Amino acid sequence: MRCKLTMSLNSSTLLNEENSQEPKRNTERLGSLELQTPSSFQDNPLQQLQLASQEVLEKAKKSGRSKCPQCSSSRMFYCYTCFVPVETVPTKEIPTVKLPLKIDIIKHPNETDGKSTAVHAKLLAPDDVTIYKYPCIPEYKEKRHEIALIFPGPNSVSVKDIAFHLQKYAKKGIHTNDDDCSREPFLKQAKLEPKEEEKNLNECISTNGTEGTRLKKIIFIDSTWNQTNKIITDERLQGLLQIELKTRKTCFWRHQKGKPDTYLSTIEAIYYFLVDYHQEILKENYKGQYDNLLFFFSFMYTLIKNAKCCAAKE
């Protein structure tokens, strides 16, 4: 049966833009374990999300591009320059997500604004997310005991071990240059037995709520893989605890040919980190508290998938 294409001209234009894309972003490369997704949801793994009504986006799609209320640029859904919804998408109809910690996103200056999903986080969690354009980033040195950086590598640790490694800074009290917890394990010199080390780890996690040792901010890098080196080697990011996410399969429509499907978009990386943090560190059952971070992402995913499906059948 011929599939009837119900998308607007703007949706078709969006689809055409996806056919030739730049290299994947660094934040689309994080992981070490498998995503557990029921086979019945393989076609659309995002349908399990507990999302706010997307009716406002449906209406905006039919209306087409609209003006940004701040810079008057013509945009679809939101302005990726001003970080605000367009005139046809009232702010009151966009969900707001409260996060358990602050998020800094460091964006490479050569990244195309309109192709980055980092703006989704700022739109949906405006009080907790800040986007910086490199090289204009904060100094993190004095707060290294409460900040971590999402970046894969040989010295990266898992989310569940964050509290354990942040204890190093709290124990020393002074944050000197050799306080780099990414260089050696906190208990390396102690040479503890596995059971004793696990006991100490649990004690560290149990005291994670204390003001001086808990994680307060997480940093994400939004750039292509080739552009990452300049940012990750910046002296202002040296000595930060590095976190590597579990491997999940991306739903990002800008998938680079020949690359694994475990390369996450920026907003996916943020979402999955928060889910793991909620369960591993806060020790609470996850009930969809951060699902609305994928409010725009899931809608665009479905829009593009349907457009591709219809185009293939015509």
Short mmCIF file of C-alpha atoms in Angstrom, two decimals:
data_model
loop_
_atom_site.label_atom_id
_atom_site.label_comp_id
_atom_site.label_asym_id
_atom_site.label_seq_id
_atom_site.Cartn_x
_atom_site.Cartn_y
_atom_site.Cartn_z
CA MET A 1 0.00 0.00 0.00
CA ARG A 2 1.32 3.42 -0.91
CA CYS A 3 2.26 5.42 2.14
CA LYS A 4 0.70 8.87 2.19
CA LEU A 5 3.22 11.55 3.06
CA THR A 6 1.57 13.93 5.52
CA MET A 7 4.61 15.97 6.46
CA SER A 8 4.97 19.61 5.53
CA LEU A 9 7.44 20.96 3.01
CA ASN A 10 9.72 21.83 5.91
CA SER A 11 9.82 18.20 7.02
CA SER A 12 10.87 17.11 3.53
CA THR A 13 13.58 19.74 3.55
CA LEU A 14 14.76 18.47 6.91
CA LEU A 15 14.98 14.95 5.50
CA ASN A 16 17.01 16.08 2.50
CA GLU A 17 19.47 17.81 4.80
CA GLU A 18 20.12 14.54 6.61
CA ASN A 19 21.42 12.78 3.48
CA SER A 20 24.82 14.54 3.61
CA GLN A 21 26.18 15.00 7.09
CA GLU A 22 29.36 16.04 8.85
CA PRO A 23 31.43 13.59 11.02
CA LYS A 24 29.85 12.37 14.22
CA ARG A 25 30.30 14.31 17.43
CA ASN A 26 32.58 13.24 20.22
CA THR A 27 29.66 12.77 22.58
CA GLU A 28 28.33 10.21 20.12
CA ARG A 29 31.16 7.82 20.98
CA LEU A 30 30.74 6.99 24.64
CA GLY A 31 30.21 3.53 26.07
CA SER A 32 31.22 0.07 27.32
CA LEU A 33 28.13 -2.17 27.85
CA GLU A 34 25.07 -3.21 25.81
CA LEU A 35 21.72 -1.45 25.69
CA GLN A 36 18.94 -3.68 26.92
CA THR A 37 16.08 -2.98 24.53
CA PRO A 38 13.18 -5.43 24.09
CA SER A 39 13.02 -6.77 20.54
CA SER A 40 9.43 -5.60 20.24
CA PHE A 41 10.65 -2.01 20.46
CA GLN A 42 13.50 -2.26 17.94
CA ASP A 43 11.63 -0.22 15.32
CA ASN A 44 11.10 2.67 17.72
CA PRO A 45 12.94 2.27 21.06
CA LEU A 46 11.84 5.78 22.05
CA GLN A 47 8.17 4.85 22.31
CA GLN A 48 8.68 3.67 25.89
CA LEU A 49 9.48 7.19 27.05
CA GLN A 50 7.09 9.02 29.35
CA LEU A 51 6.82 12.25 27.41
CA ALA A 52 4.68 15.36 27.67
CA SER A 53 2.15 15.88 24.87
CA GLN A 54 3.85 16.70 21.57
CA GLU A 55 0.71 18.22 20.10
CA VAL A 56 2.38 21.63 20.10
CA LEU A 57 5.12 20.26 17.85
CA GLU A 58 2.56 18.66 15.54
CA LYS A 59 0.87 22.03 15.10
CA ALA A 60 4.19 23.78 14.53
CA LYS A 61 5.12 21.19 11.91
CA LYS A 62 1.96 21.94 9.95
CA SER A 63 2.51 25.68 10.26
CA GLY A 64 6.05 25.49 8.96
CA ARG A 65 9.00 27.64 9.91
CA SER A 66 8.42 30.51 12.29
CA LYS A 67 10.27 33.49 13.70
CA CYS A 68 12.52 33.41 16.72
CA PRO A 69 11.06 35.88 19.26
CA GLN A 70 14.55 37.21 20.02
CA CYS A 71 16.53 37.38 16.76
CA SER A 72 13.61 37.06 14.27
CA SER A 73 15.43 34.31 12.33
CA SER A 74 13.26 31.75 10.55
CA ARG A 75 13.47 28.45 12.39
CA MET A 76 11.64 25.14 12.83
CA PHE A 77 10.46 24.40 16.41
CA TYR A 78 13.22 26.37 18.18
CA CYS A 79 16.06 28.81 17.60
CA TYR A 80 19.39 27.02 17.98
CA THR A 81 21.16 30.37 18.33
CA CYS A 82 19.07 31.99 21.06
CA PHE A 83 18.02 28.71 22.76
CA VAL A 84 14.32 29.57 22.77
CA PRO A 85 11.21 28.07 21.08
CA VAL A 86 9.88 29.86 17.99
CA GLU A 87 6.66 31.89 18.05
CA THR A 88 4.46 28.92 17.07
CA VAL A 89 5.78 26.87 20.00
CA PRO A 90 4.66 28.61 23.23
CA THR A 91 7.15 28.18 26.05
CA LYS A 92 4.39 27.18 28.45
CA GLU A 93 3.66 24.13 26.30
CA ILE A 94 7.26 22.92 26.44
CA PRO A 95 8.09 20.62 29.39
CA THR A 96 10.73 21.69 31.89
CA VAL A 97 13.03 19.09 33.42
CA LYS A 98 14.69 19.56 36.81
CA LEU A 99 18.11 17.91 36.95
CA PRO A 100 19.92 16.57 40.05
CA LEU A 101 23.11 18.46 39.10
CA LYS A 102 24.36 21.17 36.77
CA ILE A 103 25.50 20.43 33.21
CA ASP A 104 28.06 22.37 31.20
CA ILE A 105 28.25 21.68 27.46
CA ILE A 106 31.44 22.78 25.72
CA LYS A 107 30.75 23.27 22.04
CA HIS A 108 33.48 23.47 19.41
CA PRO A 109 33.24 26.78 17.47
CA ASN A 110 33.18 24.92 14.15
CA GLU A 111 30.18 22.81 15.08
CA THR A 112 27.09 23.64 13.04
CA ASP A 113 24.52 25.04 15.47
CA GLY A 114 21.54 23.69 13.57
CA LYS A 115 22.86 20.13 13.60
CA SER A 116 23.66 19.89 17.30
CA THR A 117 21.25 18.31 19.79
CA ALA A 118 22.96 20.12 22.68
CA VAL A 119 20.39 22.91 22.36
CA HIS A 120 17.65 20.43 23.37
CA ALA A 121 19.14 20.20 26.85
CA LYS A 122 19.22 23.98 27.23
CA LEU A 123 15.63 24.33 26.01
CA LEU A 124 14.24 21.65 28.32
CA ALA A 125 16.39 22.18 31.42
CA PRO A 126 17.20 25.90 31.18
CA ASP A 127 18.00 26.33 34.88
CA ASP A 128 20.53 23.52 34.98
CA VAL A 129 22.26 23.57 31.58
CA THR A 130 24.83 26.05 30.27
CA ILE A 131 26.35 25.94 26.77
CA TYR A 132 29.82 27.41 26.24
CA LYS A 133 31.48 27.97 22.87
CA TYR A 134 35.13 26.98 23.07
CA PRO A 135 37.58 28.52 23.98
CA CYS A 136 35.35 30.62 26.25
CA ILE A 137 34.92 28.13 29.11
CA PRO A 138 35.11 28.43 32.92
CA GLU A 139 38.05 27.60 35.16
CA TYR A 140 37.29 24.28 36.85
CA LYS A 141 40.47 23.73 38.86
CA GLU A 142 39.19 24.87 42.25
CA LYS A 143 36.05 22.73 41.95
CA ARG A 144 37.59 19.51 40.68
CA HIS A 145 36.38 17.63 43.75
CA GLU A 146 32.77 18.09 42.66
CA ILE A 147 32.99 18.03 38.83
CA ALA A 148 33.35 15.22 36.30
CA LEU A 149 33.84 15.10 32.53
CA ILE A 150 32.09 12.67 30.19
CA PHE A 151 34.86 11.36 27.99
CA PRO A 152 35.96 7.81 27.13
CA GLY A 153 39.51 6.66 27.65
CA PRO A 154 41.86 4.35 29.57
CA ASN A 155 41.51 6.39 32.76
CA SER A 156 37.73 6.78 32.63
CA VAL A 157 35.55 5.27 35.34
CA SER A 158 31.94 4.11 35.36
CA VAL A 159 29.06 6.16 36.73
CA LYS A 160 28.67 3.90 39.76
CA ASP A 161 32.26 4.65 40.83
CA ILE A 162 31.99 8.45 40.72
CA ALA A 163 31.62 8.96 44.48
CA PHE A 164 34.46 6.56 45.17
CA HIS A 165 36.93 8.51 43.03
CA LEU A 166 35.79 11.98 44.12
CA GLN A 167 36.72 10.98 47.66
CA LYS A 168 40.38 11.43 46.68
CA TYR A 169 39.97 15.17 46.52
CA ALA A 170 38.01 15.32 49.76
CA LYS A 171 40.68 13.26 51.57
CA LYS A 172 43.55 15.50 50.43
CA GLY A 173 41.60 18.67 50.98
CA ILE A 174 43.92 20.74 48.79
CA HIS A 175 43.49 20.54 45.01
CA THR A 176 47.04 20.51 43.71
CA ASN A 177 48.24 19.60 40.24
CA ASP A 178 49.09 16.05 41.28
CA ASP A 179 45.56 15.50 42.55
CA ASP A 180 44.61 14.03 39.19
CA CYS A 181 42.25 11.19 40.07
CA SER A 182 42.13 10.21 36.41
CA ARG A 183 45.78 9.12 36.59
CA GLU A 184 45.62 6.50 39.32
CA PRO A 185 43.00 4.70 41.41
CA PHE A 186 42.28 6.22 44.81
CA LEU A 187 43.27 3.03 46.66
CA LYS A 188 46.18 2.05 44.40
CA GLN A 189 48.87 2.34 47.06
CA ALA A 190 46.77 0.72 49.76
CA LYS A 191 46.64 -2.59 47.85
CA LEU A 192 43.45 -3.63 49.58
CA GLU A 193 41.81 -7.00 49.20
CA PRO A 194 38.79 -7.00 46.84
CA LYS A 195 36.24 -7.29 49.68
CA GLU A 196 37.88 -4.53 51.70
CA GLU A 197 38.08 -2.26 48.66
CA GLU A 198 34.41 -2.89 47.89
CA LYS A 199 33.54 -2.05 51.49
CA ASN A 200 35.40 1.25 51.26
CA LEU A 201 33.69 1.99 47.95
CA ASN A 202 30.28 1.49 49.50
CA GLU A 203 31.22 3.73 52.41
CA CYS A 204 32.28 6.44 49.97
CA ILE A 205 29.01 6.19 48.10
CA SER A 206 27.01 6.27 51.32
CA THR A 207 28.67 9.58 52.24
CA ASN A 208 28.18 10.98 48.76
CA GLY A 209 25.48 13.33 50.01
CA THR A 210 27.92 15.34 52.13
CA GLU A 211 28.41 18.87 50.85
CA GLY A 212 32.15 18.56 50.26
CA THR A 213 32.28 15.36 48.23
CA ARG A 214 29.19 14.96 46.10
CA LEU A 215 29.13 15.49 42.34
CA LYS A 216 27.61 18.88 41.52
CA LYS A 217 28.43 19.37 37.86
CA ILE A 218 29.02 17.20 34.79
CA ILE A 219 30.69 18.37 31.58
CA PHE A 220 29.91 17.20 28.04
CA ILE A 221 31.91 18.03 24.90
CA ASP A 222 29.92 18.73 21.76
CA SER A 223 32.25 18.41 18.77
CA THR A 224 33.32 16.11 15.97
CA TRP A 225 35.80 13.40 16.92
CA ASN A 226 38.58 15.13 14.96
CA GLN A 227 37.96 18.38 16.83
CA THR A 228 37.96 16.79 20.27
CA ASN A 229 41.69 16.81 20.91
CA LYS A 230 41.97 20.58 21.08
CA ILE A 231 39.28 20.75 23.76
CA ILE A 232 40.16 17.70 25.85
CA THR A 233 43.82 18.80 26.11
CA ASP A 234 42.90 22.28 27.30
CA GLU A 235 44.65 22.93 30.61
CA ARG A 236 41.37 24.01 32.20
CA LEU A 237 40.02 20.46 31.85
CA GLN A 238 43.10 18.67 33.13
CA GLY A 239 42.76 16.69 36.35
CA LEU A 240 38.98 16.28 36.09
CA LEU A 241 37.51 12.87 36.79
CA GLN A 242 36.54 11.31 33.45
CA ILE A 243 33.39 9.21 33.11
CA GLU A 244 32.63 6.68 30.41
CA LEU A 245 29.00 5.76 29.75
CA LYS A 246 27.58 2.33 29.20
CA THR A 247 27.17 1.47 25.54
CA ARG A 248 23.70 2.14 24.14
CA LYS A 249 22.46 2.05 20.57
CA THR A 250 21.79 5.48 19.18
CA CYS A 251 18.56 6.59 17.54
CA PHE A 252 20.33 9.57 16.00
CA TRP A 253 19.41 10.04 12.34
CA ARG A 254 22.81 11.54 11.44
CA HIS A 255 24.56 8.20 11.72
CA GLN A 256 27.96 8.16 10.03
CA LYS A 257 28.43 5.31 7.57
CA GLY A 258 30.92 2.71 8.68
CA LYS A 259 30.73 3.71 12.34
CA PRO A 260 29.16 1.72 15.21
CA ASP A 261 25.55 2.45 16.11
CA THR A 262 26.73 3.05 19.69
CA TYR A 263 27.79 6.62 18.90
CA LEU A 264 25.31 8.72 20.85
CA SER A 265 24.14 12.23 20.08
CA THR A 266 24.82 14.83 22.77
CA ILE A 267 21.28 14.81 24.15
CA GLU A 268 21.23 11.00 24.24
CA ALA A 269 24.51 10.96 26.17
CA ILE A 270 23.11 13.47 28.68
CA TYR A 271 19.89 11.51 29.08
CA TYR A 272 21.54 8.13 29.58
CA PHE A 273 24.07 9.56 32.03
CA LEU A 274 21.26 10.99 34.16
CA VAL A 275 19.34 7.70 34.12
CA ASP A 276 22.46 5.83 35.29
CA TYR A 277 23.24 8.52 37.87
CA HIS A 278 19.72 8.34 39.24
CA GLN A 279 19.97 4.59 39.73
CA GLU A 280 23.64 4.11 40.60
CA ILE A 281 24.36 7.18 42.73
CA LEU A 282 21.02 8.46 44.01
CA LYS A 283 19.95 4.83 44.50
CA GLU A 284 16.39 5.56 43.40
CA ASN A 285 14.09 3.75 41.00
CA TYR A 286 13.92 5.46 37.65
CA LYS A 287 10.36 6.45 36.75
CA GLY A 288 10.89 8.61 33.69
CA GLN A 289 12.04 11.72 35.55
CA TYR A 290 14.36 12.79 32.70
CA ASP A 291 12.47 11.36 29.72
CA ASN A 292 11.33 14.79 28.57
CA LEU A 293 14.94 15.66 27.77
CA LEU A 294 14.20 13.68 24.60
CA PHE A 295 11.02 15.67 23.90
CA PHE A 296 12.34 17.28 20.70
CA PHE A 297 14.68 14.43 19.83
CA SER A 298 11.99 11.74 19.86
CA PHE A 299 9.62 13.87 17.78
CA MET A 300 12.26 14.60 15.15
CA TYR A 301 13.31 10.94 15.15
CA THR A 302 9.75 9.83 14.35
CA LEU A 303 9.29 12.63 11.80
CA ILE A 304 12.42 11.72 9.86
CA LYS A 305 11.86 7.98 10.13
CA ASN A 306 8.33 8.29 8.73
CA ALA A 307 9.51 10.57 5.94
CA LYS A 308 12.22 8.09 4.94
CA CYS A 309 9.71 5.25 5.08
CA CYS A 310 7.27 7.05 2.82
CA ALA A 311 9.98 8.17 0.43
CA ALA A 312 11.17 4.58 0.06
CA LYS A 313 7.66 3.31 -0.78
CA GLU A 314 6.86 5.95 -3.35
#
